Structures are given as C-alpha cells and as structure tokens.
Coordinates of C-alpha atoms (C1' of nucleotides) in Angstrom, one line a residue:
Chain A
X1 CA -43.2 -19.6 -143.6
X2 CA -41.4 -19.6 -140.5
X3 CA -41.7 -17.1 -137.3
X4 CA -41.3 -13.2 -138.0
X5 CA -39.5 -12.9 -134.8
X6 CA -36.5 -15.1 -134.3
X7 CA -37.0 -17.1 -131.3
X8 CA -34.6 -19.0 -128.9
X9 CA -35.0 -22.8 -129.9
X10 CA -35.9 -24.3 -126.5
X11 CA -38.9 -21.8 -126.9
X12 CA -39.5 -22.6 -130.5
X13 CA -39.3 -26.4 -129.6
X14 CA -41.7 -25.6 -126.6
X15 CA -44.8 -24.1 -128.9
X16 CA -44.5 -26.9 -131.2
X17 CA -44.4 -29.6 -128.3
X18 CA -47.8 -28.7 -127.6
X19 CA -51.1 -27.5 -128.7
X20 CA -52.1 -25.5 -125.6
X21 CA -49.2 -22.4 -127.2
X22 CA -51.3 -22.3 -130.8
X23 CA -52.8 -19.6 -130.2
X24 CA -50.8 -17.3 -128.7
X25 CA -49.7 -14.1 -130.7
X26 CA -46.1 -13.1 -131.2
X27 CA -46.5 -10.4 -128.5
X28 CA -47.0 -13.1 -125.9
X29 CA -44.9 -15.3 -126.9
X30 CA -41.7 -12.8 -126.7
X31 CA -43.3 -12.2 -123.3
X32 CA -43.3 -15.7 -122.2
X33 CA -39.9 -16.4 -123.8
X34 CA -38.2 -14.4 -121.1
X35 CA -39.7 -16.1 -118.3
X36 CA -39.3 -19.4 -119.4
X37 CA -36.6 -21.5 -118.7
X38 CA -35.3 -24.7 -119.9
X39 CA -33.1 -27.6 -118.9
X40 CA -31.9 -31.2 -119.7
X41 CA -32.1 -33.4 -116.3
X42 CA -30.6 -36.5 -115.7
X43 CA -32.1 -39.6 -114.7
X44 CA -33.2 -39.8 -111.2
X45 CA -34.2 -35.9 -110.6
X46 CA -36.8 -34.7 -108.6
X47 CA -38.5 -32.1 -110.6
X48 CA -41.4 -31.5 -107.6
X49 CA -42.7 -33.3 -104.9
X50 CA -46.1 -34.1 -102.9
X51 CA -47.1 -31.8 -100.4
X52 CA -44.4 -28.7 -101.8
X53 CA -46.0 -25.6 -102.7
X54 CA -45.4 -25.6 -106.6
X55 CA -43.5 -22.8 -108.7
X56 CA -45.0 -23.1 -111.9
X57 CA -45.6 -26.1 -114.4
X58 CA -42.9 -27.8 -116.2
X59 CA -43.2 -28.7 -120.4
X60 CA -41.8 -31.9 -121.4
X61 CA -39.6 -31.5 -124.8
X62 CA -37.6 -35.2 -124.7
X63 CA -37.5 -38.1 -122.5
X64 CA -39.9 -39.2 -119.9
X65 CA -41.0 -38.3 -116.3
X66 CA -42.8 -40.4 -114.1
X67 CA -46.2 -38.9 -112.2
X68 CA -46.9 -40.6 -108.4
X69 CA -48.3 -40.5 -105.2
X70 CA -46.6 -41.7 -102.0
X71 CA -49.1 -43.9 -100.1
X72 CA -48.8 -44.8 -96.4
X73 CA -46.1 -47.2 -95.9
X74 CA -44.1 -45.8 -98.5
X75 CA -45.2 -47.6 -101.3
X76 CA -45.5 -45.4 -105.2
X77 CA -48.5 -45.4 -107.1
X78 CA -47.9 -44.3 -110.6
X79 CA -50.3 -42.2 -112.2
X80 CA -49.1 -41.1 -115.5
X81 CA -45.9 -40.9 -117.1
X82 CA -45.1 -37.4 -119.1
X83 CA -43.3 -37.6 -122.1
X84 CA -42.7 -35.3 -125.5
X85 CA -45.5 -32.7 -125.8
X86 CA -46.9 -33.3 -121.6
X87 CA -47.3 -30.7 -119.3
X88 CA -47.1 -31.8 -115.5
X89 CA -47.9 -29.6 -112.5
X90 CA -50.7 -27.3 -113.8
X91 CA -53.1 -29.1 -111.6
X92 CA -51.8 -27.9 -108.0
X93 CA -50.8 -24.2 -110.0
X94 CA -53.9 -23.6 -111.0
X95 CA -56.0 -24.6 -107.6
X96 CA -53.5 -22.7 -105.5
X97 CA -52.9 -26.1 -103.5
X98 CA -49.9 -28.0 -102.5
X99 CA -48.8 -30.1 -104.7
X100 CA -50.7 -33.5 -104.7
X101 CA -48.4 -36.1 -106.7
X102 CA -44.4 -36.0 -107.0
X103 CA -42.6 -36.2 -110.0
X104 CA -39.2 -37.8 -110.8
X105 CA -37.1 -38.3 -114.4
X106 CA -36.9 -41.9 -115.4
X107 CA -35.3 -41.2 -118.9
X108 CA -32.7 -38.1 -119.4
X109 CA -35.0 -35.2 -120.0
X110 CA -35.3 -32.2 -121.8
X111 CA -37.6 -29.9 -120.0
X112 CA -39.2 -26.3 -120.1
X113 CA -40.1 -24.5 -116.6
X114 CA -43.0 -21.8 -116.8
X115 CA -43.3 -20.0 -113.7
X116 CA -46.7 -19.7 -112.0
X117 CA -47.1 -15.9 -113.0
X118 CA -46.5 -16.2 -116.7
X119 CA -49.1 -19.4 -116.7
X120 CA -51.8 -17.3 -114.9
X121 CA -50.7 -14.5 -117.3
X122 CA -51.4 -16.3 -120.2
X123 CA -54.8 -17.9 -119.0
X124 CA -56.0 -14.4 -117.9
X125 CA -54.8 -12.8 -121.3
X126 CA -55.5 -16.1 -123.5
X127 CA -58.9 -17.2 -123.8
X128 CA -57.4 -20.1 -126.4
X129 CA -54.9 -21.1 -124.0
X130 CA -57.4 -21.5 -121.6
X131 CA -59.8 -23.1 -123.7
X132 CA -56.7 -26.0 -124.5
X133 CA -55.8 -26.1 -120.9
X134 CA -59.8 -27.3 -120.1
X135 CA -59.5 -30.0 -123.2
X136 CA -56.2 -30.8 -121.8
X137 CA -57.6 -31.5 -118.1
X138 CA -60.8 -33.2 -119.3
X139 CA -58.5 -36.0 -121.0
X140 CA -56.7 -36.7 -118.3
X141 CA -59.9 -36.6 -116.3
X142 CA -61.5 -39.0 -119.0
X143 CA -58.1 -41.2 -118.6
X144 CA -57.9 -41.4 -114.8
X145 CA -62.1 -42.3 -114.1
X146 CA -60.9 -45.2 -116.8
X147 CA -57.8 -46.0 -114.6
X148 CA -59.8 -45.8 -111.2
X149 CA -62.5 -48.3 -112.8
X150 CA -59.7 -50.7 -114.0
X151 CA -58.2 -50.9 -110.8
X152 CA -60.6 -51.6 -109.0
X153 CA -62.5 -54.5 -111.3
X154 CA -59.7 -56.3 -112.6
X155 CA -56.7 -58.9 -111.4
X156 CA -53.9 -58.2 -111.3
X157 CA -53.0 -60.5 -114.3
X158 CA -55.4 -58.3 -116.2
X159 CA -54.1 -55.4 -115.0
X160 CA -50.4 -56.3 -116.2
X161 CA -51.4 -57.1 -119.5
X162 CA -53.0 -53.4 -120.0
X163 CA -49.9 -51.8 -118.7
X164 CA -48.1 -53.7 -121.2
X165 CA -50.2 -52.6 -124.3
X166 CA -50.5 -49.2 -122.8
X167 CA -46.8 -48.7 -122.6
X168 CA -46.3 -50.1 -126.1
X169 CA -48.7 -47.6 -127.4
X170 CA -47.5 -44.9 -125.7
X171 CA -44.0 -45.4 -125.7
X172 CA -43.8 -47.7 -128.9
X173 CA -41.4 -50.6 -129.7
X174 CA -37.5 -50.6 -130.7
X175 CA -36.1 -52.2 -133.8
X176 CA -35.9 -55.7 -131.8
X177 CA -39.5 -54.9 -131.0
X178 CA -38.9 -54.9 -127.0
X179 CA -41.1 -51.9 -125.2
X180 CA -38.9 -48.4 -125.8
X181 CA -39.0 -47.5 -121.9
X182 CA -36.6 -49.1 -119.3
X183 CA -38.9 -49.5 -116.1
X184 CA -38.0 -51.5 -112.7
X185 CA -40.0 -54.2 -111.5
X186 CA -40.8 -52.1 -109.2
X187 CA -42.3 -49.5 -111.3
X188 CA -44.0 -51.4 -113.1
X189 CA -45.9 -53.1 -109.8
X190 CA -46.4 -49.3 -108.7
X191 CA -48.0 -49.3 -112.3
X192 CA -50.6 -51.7 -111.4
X193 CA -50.8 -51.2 -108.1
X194 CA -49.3 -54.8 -106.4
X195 CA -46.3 -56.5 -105.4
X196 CA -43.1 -56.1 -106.8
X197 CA -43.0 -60.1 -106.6
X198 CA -46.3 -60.5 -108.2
X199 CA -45.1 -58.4 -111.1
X200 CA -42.0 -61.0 -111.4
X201 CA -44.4 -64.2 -111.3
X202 CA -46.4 -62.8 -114.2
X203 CA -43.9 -61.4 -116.5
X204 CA -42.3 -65.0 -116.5
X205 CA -46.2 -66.9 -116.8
X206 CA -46.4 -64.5 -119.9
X207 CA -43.2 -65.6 -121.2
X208 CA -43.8 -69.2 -120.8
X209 CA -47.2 -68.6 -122.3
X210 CA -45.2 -67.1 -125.4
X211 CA -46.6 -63.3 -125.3
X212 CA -43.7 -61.8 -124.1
X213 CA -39.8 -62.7 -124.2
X214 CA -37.7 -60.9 -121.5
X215 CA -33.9 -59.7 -121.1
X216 CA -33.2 -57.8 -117.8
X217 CA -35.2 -54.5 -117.8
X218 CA -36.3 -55.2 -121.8
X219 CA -39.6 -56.7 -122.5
X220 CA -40.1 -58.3 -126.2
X221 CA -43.2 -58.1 -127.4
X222 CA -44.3 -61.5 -128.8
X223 CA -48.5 -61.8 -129.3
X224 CA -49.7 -57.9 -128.8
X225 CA -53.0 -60.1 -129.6
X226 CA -53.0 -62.3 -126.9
X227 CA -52.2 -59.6 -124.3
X228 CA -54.8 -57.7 -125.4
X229 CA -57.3 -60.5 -125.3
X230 CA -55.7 -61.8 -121.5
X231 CA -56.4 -57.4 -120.6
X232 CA -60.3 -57.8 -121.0
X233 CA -59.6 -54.4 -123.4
X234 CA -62.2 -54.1 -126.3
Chain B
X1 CA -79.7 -5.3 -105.2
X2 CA -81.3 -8.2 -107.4
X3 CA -81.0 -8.9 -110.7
X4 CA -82.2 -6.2 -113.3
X5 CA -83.3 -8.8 -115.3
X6 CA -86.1 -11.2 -114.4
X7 CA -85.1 -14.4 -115.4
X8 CA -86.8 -17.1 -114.5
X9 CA -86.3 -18.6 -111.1
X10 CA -85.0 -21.9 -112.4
X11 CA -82.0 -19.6 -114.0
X12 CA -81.5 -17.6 -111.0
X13 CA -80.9 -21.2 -109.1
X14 CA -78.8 -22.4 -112.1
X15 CA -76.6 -19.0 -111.4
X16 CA -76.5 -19.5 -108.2
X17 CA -75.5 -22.8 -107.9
X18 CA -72.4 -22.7 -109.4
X19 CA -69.5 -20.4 -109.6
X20 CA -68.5 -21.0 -113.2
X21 CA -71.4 -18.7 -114.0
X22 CA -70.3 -16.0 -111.8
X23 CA -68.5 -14.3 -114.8
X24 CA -71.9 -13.9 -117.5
X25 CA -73.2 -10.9 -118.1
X26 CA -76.8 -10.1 -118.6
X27 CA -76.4 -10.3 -122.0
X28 CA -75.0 -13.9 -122.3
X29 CA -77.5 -15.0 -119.2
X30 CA -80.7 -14.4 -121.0
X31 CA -79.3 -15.9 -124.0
X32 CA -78.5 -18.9 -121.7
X33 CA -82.1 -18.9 -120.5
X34 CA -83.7 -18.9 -123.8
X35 CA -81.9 -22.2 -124.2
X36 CA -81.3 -24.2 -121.2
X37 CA -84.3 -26.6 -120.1
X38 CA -85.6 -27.6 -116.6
X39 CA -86.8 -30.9 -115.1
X40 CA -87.7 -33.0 -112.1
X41 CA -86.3 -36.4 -112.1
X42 CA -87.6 -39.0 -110.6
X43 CA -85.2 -41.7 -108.6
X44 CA -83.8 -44.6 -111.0
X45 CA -83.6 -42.0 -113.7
X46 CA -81.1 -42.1 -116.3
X47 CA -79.7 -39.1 -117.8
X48 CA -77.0 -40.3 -120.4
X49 CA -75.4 -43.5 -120.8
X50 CA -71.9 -44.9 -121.4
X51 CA -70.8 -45.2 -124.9
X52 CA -73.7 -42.9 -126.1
X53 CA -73.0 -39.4 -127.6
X54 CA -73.7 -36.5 -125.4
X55 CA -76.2 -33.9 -126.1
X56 CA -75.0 -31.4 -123.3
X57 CA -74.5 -30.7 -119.3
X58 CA -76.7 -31.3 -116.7
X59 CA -76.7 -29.2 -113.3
X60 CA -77.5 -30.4 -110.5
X61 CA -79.9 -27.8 -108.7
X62 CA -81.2 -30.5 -106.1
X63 CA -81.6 -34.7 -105.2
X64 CA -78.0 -37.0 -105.7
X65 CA -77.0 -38.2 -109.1
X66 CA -74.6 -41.1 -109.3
X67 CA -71.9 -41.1 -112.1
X68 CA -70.3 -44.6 -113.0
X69 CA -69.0 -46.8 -115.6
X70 CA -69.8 -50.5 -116.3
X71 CA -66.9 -53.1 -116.2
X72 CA -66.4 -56.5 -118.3
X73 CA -68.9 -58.5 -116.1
X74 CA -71.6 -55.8 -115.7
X75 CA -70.1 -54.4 -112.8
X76 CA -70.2 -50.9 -111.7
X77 CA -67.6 -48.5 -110.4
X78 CA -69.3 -45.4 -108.8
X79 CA -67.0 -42.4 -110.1
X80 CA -68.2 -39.8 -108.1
X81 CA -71.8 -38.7 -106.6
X82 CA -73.0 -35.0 -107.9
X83 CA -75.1 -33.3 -105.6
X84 CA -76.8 -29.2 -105.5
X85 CA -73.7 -27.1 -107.6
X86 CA -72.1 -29.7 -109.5
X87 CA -72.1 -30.0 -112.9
X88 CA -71.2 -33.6 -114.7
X89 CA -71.3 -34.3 -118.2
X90 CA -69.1 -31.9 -119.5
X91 CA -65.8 -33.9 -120.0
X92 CA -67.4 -36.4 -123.1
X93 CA -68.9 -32.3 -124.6
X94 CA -65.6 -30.7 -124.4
X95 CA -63.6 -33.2 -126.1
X96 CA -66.3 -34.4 -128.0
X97 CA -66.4 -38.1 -127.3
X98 CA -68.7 -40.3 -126.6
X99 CA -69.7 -40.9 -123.0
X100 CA -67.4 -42.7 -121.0
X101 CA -69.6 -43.0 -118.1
X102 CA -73.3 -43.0 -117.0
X103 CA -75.3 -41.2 -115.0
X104 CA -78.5 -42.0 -112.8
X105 CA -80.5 -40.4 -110.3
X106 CA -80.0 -41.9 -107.3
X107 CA -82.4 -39.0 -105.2
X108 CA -85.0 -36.9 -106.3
X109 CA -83.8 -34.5 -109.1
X110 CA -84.0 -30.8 -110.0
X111 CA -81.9 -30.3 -113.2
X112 CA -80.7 -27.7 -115.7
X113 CA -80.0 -29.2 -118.7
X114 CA -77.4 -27.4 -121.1
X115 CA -77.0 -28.1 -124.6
X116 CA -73.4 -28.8 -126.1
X117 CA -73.9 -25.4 -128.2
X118 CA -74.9 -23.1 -126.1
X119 CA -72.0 -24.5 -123.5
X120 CA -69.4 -24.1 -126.7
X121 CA -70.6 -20.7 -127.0
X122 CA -70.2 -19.8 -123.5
X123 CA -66.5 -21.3 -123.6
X124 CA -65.5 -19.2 -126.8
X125 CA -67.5 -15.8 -125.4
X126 CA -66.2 -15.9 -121.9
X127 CA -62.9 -16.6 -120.7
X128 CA -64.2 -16.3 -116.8
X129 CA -66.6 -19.0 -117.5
X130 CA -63.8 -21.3 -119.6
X131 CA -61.5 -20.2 -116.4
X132 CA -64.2 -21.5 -114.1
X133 CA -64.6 -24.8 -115.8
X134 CA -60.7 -25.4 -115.9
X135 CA -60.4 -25.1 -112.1
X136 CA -63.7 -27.3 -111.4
X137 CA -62.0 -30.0 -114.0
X138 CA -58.6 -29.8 -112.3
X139 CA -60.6 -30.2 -108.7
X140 CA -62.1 -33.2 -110.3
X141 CA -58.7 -34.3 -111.6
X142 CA -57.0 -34.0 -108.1
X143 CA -60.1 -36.1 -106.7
X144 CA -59.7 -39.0 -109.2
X145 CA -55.9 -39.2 -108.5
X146 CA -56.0 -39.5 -105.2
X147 CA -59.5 -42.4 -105.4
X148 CA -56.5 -44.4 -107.5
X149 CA -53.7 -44.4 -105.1
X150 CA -56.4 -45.0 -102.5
X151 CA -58.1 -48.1 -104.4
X152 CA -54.5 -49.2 -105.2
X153 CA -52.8 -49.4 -101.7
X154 CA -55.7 -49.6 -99.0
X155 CA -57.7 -53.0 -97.5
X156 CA -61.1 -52.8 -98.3
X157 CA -61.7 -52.3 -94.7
X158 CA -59.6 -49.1 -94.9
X159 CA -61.8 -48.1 -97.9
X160 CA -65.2 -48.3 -96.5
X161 CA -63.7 -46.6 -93.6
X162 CA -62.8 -43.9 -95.9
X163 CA -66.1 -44.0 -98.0
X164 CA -68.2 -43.4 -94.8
X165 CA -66.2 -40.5 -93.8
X166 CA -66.6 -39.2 -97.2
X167 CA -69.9 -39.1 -97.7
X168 CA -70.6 -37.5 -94.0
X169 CA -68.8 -34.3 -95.3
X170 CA -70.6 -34.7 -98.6
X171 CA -73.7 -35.5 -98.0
X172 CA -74.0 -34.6 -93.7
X173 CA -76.2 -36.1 -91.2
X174 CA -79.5 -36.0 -90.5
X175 CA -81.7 -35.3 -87.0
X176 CA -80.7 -38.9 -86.0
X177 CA -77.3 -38.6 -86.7
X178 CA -77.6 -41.1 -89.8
X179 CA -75.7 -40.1 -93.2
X180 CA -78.2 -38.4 -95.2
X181 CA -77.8 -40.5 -98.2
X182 CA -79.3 -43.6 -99.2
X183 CA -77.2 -46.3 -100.6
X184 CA -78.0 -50.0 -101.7
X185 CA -75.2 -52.3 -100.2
X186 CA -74.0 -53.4 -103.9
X187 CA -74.0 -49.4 -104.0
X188 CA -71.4 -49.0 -101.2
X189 CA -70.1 -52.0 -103.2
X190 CA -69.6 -50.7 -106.3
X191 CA -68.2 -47.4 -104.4
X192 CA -65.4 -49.1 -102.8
X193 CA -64.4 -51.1 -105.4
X194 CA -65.1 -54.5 -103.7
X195 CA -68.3 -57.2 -103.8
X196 CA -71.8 -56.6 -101.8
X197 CA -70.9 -59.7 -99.6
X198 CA -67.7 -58.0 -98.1
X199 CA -69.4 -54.4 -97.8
X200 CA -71.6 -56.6 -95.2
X201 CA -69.7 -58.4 -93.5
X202 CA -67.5 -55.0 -92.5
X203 CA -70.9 -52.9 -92.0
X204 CA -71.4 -55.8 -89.6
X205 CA -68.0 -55.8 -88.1
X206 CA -67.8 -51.9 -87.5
X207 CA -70.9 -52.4 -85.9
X208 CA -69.9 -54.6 -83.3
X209 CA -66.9 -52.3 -82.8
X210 CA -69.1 -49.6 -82.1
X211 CA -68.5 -47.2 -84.9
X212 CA -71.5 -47.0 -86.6
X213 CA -75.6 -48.6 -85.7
X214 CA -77.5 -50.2 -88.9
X215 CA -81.6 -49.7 -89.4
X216 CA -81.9 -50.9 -93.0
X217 CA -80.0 -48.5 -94.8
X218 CA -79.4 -46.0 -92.5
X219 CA -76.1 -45.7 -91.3
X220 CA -75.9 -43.6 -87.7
X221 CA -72.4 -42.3 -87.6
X222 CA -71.3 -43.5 -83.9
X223 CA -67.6 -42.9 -83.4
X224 CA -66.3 -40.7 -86.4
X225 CA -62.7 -40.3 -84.9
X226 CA -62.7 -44.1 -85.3
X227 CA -63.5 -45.0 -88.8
X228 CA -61.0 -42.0 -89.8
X229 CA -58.3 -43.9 -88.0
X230 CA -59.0 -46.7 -89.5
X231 CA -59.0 -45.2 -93.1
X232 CA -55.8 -44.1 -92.4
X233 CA -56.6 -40.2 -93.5
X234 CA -54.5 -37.7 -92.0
Chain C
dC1 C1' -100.3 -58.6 -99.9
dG2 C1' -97.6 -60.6 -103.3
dT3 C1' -93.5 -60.1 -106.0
dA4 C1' -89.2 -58.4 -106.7
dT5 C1' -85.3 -56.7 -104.8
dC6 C1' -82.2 -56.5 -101.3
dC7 C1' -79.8 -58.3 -97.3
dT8 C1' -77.4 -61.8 -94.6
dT9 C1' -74.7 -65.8 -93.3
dG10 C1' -71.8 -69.9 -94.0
dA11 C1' -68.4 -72.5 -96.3
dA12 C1' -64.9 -73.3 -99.6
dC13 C1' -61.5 -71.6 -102.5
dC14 C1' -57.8 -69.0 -104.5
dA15 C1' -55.4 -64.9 -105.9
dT16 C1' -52.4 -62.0 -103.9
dG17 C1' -49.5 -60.2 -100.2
dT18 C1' -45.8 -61.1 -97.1
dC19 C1' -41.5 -62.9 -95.4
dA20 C1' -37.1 -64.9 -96.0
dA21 C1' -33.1 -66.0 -98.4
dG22 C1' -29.9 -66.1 -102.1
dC23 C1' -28.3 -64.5 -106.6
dA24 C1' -27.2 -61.0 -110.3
dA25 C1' -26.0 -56.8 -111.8
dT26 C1' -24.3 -52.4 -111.2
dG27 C1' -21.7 -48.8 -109.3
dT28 C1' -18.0 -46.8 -106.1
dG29 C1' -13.9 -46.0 -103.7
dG30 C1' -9.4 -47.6 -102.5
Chain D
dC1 C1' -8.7 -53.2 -111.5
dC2 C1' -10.5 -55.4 -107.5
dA3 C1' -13.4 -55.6 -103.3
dC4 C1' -17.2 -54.1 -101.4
dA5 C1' -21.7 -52.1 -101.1
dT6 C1' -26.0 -51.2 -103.0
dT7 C1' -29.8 -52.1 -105.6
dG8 C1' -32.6 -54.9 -108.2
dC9 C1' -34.3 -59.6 -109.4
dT10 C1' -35.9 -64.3 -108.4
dT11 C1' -37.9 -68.1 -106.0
dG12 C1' -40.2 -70.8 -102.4
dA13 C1' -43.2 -71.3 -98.5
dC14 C1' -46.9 -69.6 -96.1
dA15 C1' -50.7 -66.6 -94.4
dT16 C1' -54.9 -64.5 -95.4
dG17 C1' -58.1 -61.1 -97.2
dG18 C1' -61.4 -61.2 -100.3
dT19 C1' -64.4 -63.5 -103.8
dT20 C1' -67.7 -66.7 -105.2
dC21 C1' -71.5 -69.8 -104.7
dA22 C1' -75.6 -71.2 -102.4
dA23 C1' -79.5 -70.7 -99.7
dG24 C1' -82.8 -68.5 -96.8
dG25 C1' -84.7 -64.4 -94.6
dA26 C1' -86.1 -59.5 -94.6
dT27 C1' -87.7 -55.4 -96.7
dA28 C1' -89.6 -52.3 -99.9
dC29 C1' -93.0 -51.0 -103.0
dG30 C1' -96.7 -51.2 -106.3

DNA sequence: CGTATCCTTGAACCATGTCAAGCAATGTGG
DNA sequence: CCACATTGCTTGACATGGTTCAAGGATACG
C-alpha cells in the first residue's frame, strides 16, 4: 500500500480530506502539489470576502470556518460552516463572478489554497473531478433549498432548536456532552436569522424547560429528543 | 450550416435550449434522441413529487414550471420557477436521493424528459456536458444563498418588492405592461415566504402608492425604480 | 349558471424586533 | 498586576409587523 511517489503531507492530508482528489492520477497530483499551498490560521482570519474577486478555492484539513453574507445594515447571515474535508470558494471560481459570501475562521484552522488555474486545470483535465465537484454542488444545493424553506416556515423557536441538532450532528458532543463548537450569541442568531436577544431568551426557556444546560459559550445537551420534537424535524 | 443529422425537431429545441448540450457530438446526440421523450403539459400538472424517487430530468422547452417543497402545515415554499432553457430535477438524479422538492406546471408545458441513465451516461462520456451542469448547479447555488440572506433579514414588504422586480426580468412584460406571469395570491405567498392575507394587503398598499395597478391577477408594473428602492437591491 | 376557488377586509392577538441600561468576561497597555 | 477598554451577555419595557380567524364578495371555469 501507500503512494509510489512520496508526497509532502499537507498534500497527502489534502487527497484524503476529500473525495473530489480520488481520482486523480499520480501525474496530476505531483502537478497540483506544486501549486498548492497550505497554512494553519488563527481565529479571527479573513480567508475571502464578499464582493472580492476570488484567487482560487481553499480545502479545509482542521478546525472550522464560518460561510456568510453581509446584509444591509450590517447584520451576518450564516450560511454554512466548513470544517474537515469542505471546500469553500469554488462557487464564485468557477462562475468567474465576484465573490458572493465572505468567509472568516472561527476555530484555529488548518487550511489548503488551490489557485484558480490549477482548479480549472484539473476540471478541464479531470472528468472524475469534475463529475465529484457536480455531486459536491448539488448537496449543498439540496441543503440550502432545505435551509431557504425552513426559514421561511418556521419560528424562530423552531428554528433554534434545528440549529442546535444540526450543530450536534455536525460538530458532535465533548466528553461533558456540551456542543464541540464555541459560537457567540451572536453567531448563533446570524444562524437562524433573528436577534441576538431573542437567541438569549430562548437558550434560557430551553434550559428551564430541561433540554439544554448552559455555561458561557458551552451548550450541554440535555433531551436531543425533545429538541428535536420542539424543531418540527421528522 | 445545419445539422448533418436530422434529428427530430423536438431534439433540435432540446439542443438549443440549453448550453450544457453544446459540447455532444453527433454521435452522443442521436443516442440521446433515441431515448429522451416529448410532451405537452397541461397547467396543474405534476411532474415529480417530494419524497418520491426520481426517474430523470425534465427540460423545459416552453410554459412555466414551479419547483417547491411542502412544509409541516402543508405549506409551500416556491424554490425557484423554470421557464424555456432550464433544466430542474437533476440534483435528487445526481446524488441519487429521493426528491426533495416537487414540481408543477404552473403554464402550458413543452418538455423533454431525460431518463436518469441516459443523463449518467452523458456525465461519464462527456466532460463538457458534466462541466456544463457544474456551472448551471453552482448558478443555482449562488441563487439559493442569496434567497436565504434575503428571507432572513428583509420585511416582507421589502420581499414582495423584490419578488416583483424579479419576476419582470424573468418572466418580462406584456403589451399592457403587466408581468407576463400568472400567479395565485397564496402563490406570491408561498414565494415570499409570508401568508396570502399579507401578500394583499401590500399588493393593495403599493397600489395606492402608485407602483403597480391590479386587474385580477395582472400586475401592470407602474413605477419600477420604486419597488427596487424599496427592496433595497443595489 | 352553479360550484369551487380565489380574493378581500376587519379585528384581535402575539411573536419578535428594538431600545436602553447594566453586568460579566476578556484582553491590553502602563 | 492593576486599570481601563472592549466585547459579549442579560434583562426589562415597549412598539409593531405579521399571522390567524372569520365572514362575505368576486371571479374563474366546467
């Protein structure tokens, strides 16, 4: 087993991270290996923002990057956060637009760059890639017409509870069984889409209705159950 | 110039309609056209439903299809409208789920129907027309993100405003100067994201503000500049 | 030309946003 | 290590946009 050719890490880390490099040949990715860069970034960096033209599209290996659009008065909306094994950025790349969301780190990151070239490279010279690219796309597609219908259908109360059992699927639980991301009240409002305060009066109804227990940022979660049920999810 | 070939004319619409099938050769064209099927849909049609498993694509040649998904309480969200050129459908084939939303005609269809093999075969026998379908998902994509920032952070009012201005550029206006699309109120309702009561109430109120005139359901577009103001595009 | 669907309006209610004020936690420079 | 600044959190009071319910009128269509 193992590759013939011996790789830089970062790059072997990168193939593994994601199903969109499986079938790419050794040629390519020695190729791709020398235009690809890599980088840990604290907490806090801008990796691209709304309206820039974008460079190329950036890999997640470790820790997570929040996804958001800037609306009028300045207020976030969250639209996906990228973690282990996401790739953020390809939709503007691949348009030839400006960039239409903004992306910042929320938890130290470890984090591939492939630069605009190279990705057009490899979906001119990669009918594979391509092809996981498309299934890629369609499931954030499929993800976002769910989001949109949310949104606009349920309360805010409803909404909250989703988050919650989204976030503990996607980001699972610590051994004190509190949510294994560290989000603002903020964030999380610009989750659902409401007021910072309204996300404050709910988190302590759910506590005092014994589904969730709460300690600063961390959120313990009590009755996964009973959010679930409050969520309207089926 | 002209086509060596003589397909049938439904196929040479098909081709034309969309730029995904720019890329086909002759070859893979009348291999298409021994497959795909041809129809005339009448209005209240339904061509797949949520939850069901897909069977293929449908183009859009002519008429207005509606795609939407059903909430908790029966209510619908309207995702998107397809019109001549668009091709819906495809998301649930590719990643071969069931549909997650439904789709009904709306006005007058003439449709190319597609089955789920013979699209799988175009996808693994030509990387233009995989290319092709990655950019029209990641269009798609860019579309969705920007309805959930807009259905998160705008007043209804700001939403209708928007949704009128939106479907003049889709859909145009006739002789009359009316939008050339016609839409129950619960429709527009189900489009913003709000109830039927409210879409009337603000039809009414941009009336009497002199932004649009009512007959029934045609809207006459009065004072564009206005409602896009009020959207708060830019 | 009757039936079903759609549209309209009023009234009451309430979920949610907004504003204001104070506290807690965290970080920074002297 | 303290003082100060900054940022985030919480709570209360209040305003209001939007939903819901109910009832009657208009319109479309077979």
């Amino acid at each position: 087993m193992g590759t013939k050719i011996d790789f830089p890490e970062h790059i072997n880390e990168l193939i593994k991270s994601n199903s969109v490099f499986k079938h790419l040949d050794d040629e390519q990715i020695l190729e791709l290996s020398q235009e690809v860069t890599h980088s840990q970034y604290k907490k806090g960096t801008e990796l691209y923002r709304e309206g820039n033209r974008s460079k190329g599209v950036y890999c997640v290996l470790a820790g997570v990057v929040k996804i958001f659009k800037t609306g009028l008065e300045g207020k976030n909306q969250i639209i996906k956060f990228a973690k282990s094994g996401d790739i953020i950025g390809y939709r503007s790349v691949l348009s030839e637009e400006l960039a239409c969301s903004s992306a910042k780190v929320i938890e130290e990151a470890n984090i591939c760059f492939i630069p605009t070239d190279s990705l057009t490279r490899l979906i001119n010279s990669s009918p594979g890639f391509t092809k996981e690219m498309l299934l890629m796309s369609c499931n954030e597609l499929g993800e976002a017409n769910a989001f949109i219908t949310e949104i606009a259908q349920k309360s805010v109360k409803e909404r909250l509870a989703e988050a919650l059992v989204i976030l503990k699927k996607d980001f699972g639980l610590d051994k004190n069984r509190c949510l294994d991301i560290s989000l603002t009240r903020e964030e999380l409002a610009n989750i659902v889409g409401t007021a910072t305060e309204s996300i404050i009066r709910l988190l302590s109804e759910f506590k005092n209705d014994n589904l969730i227990e709460l300690q600063g940022r961390k959120i313990r979660i009590i009755d996964l159950q009973g959010l679930i049920r409050i969520s309207g999810m089926y």
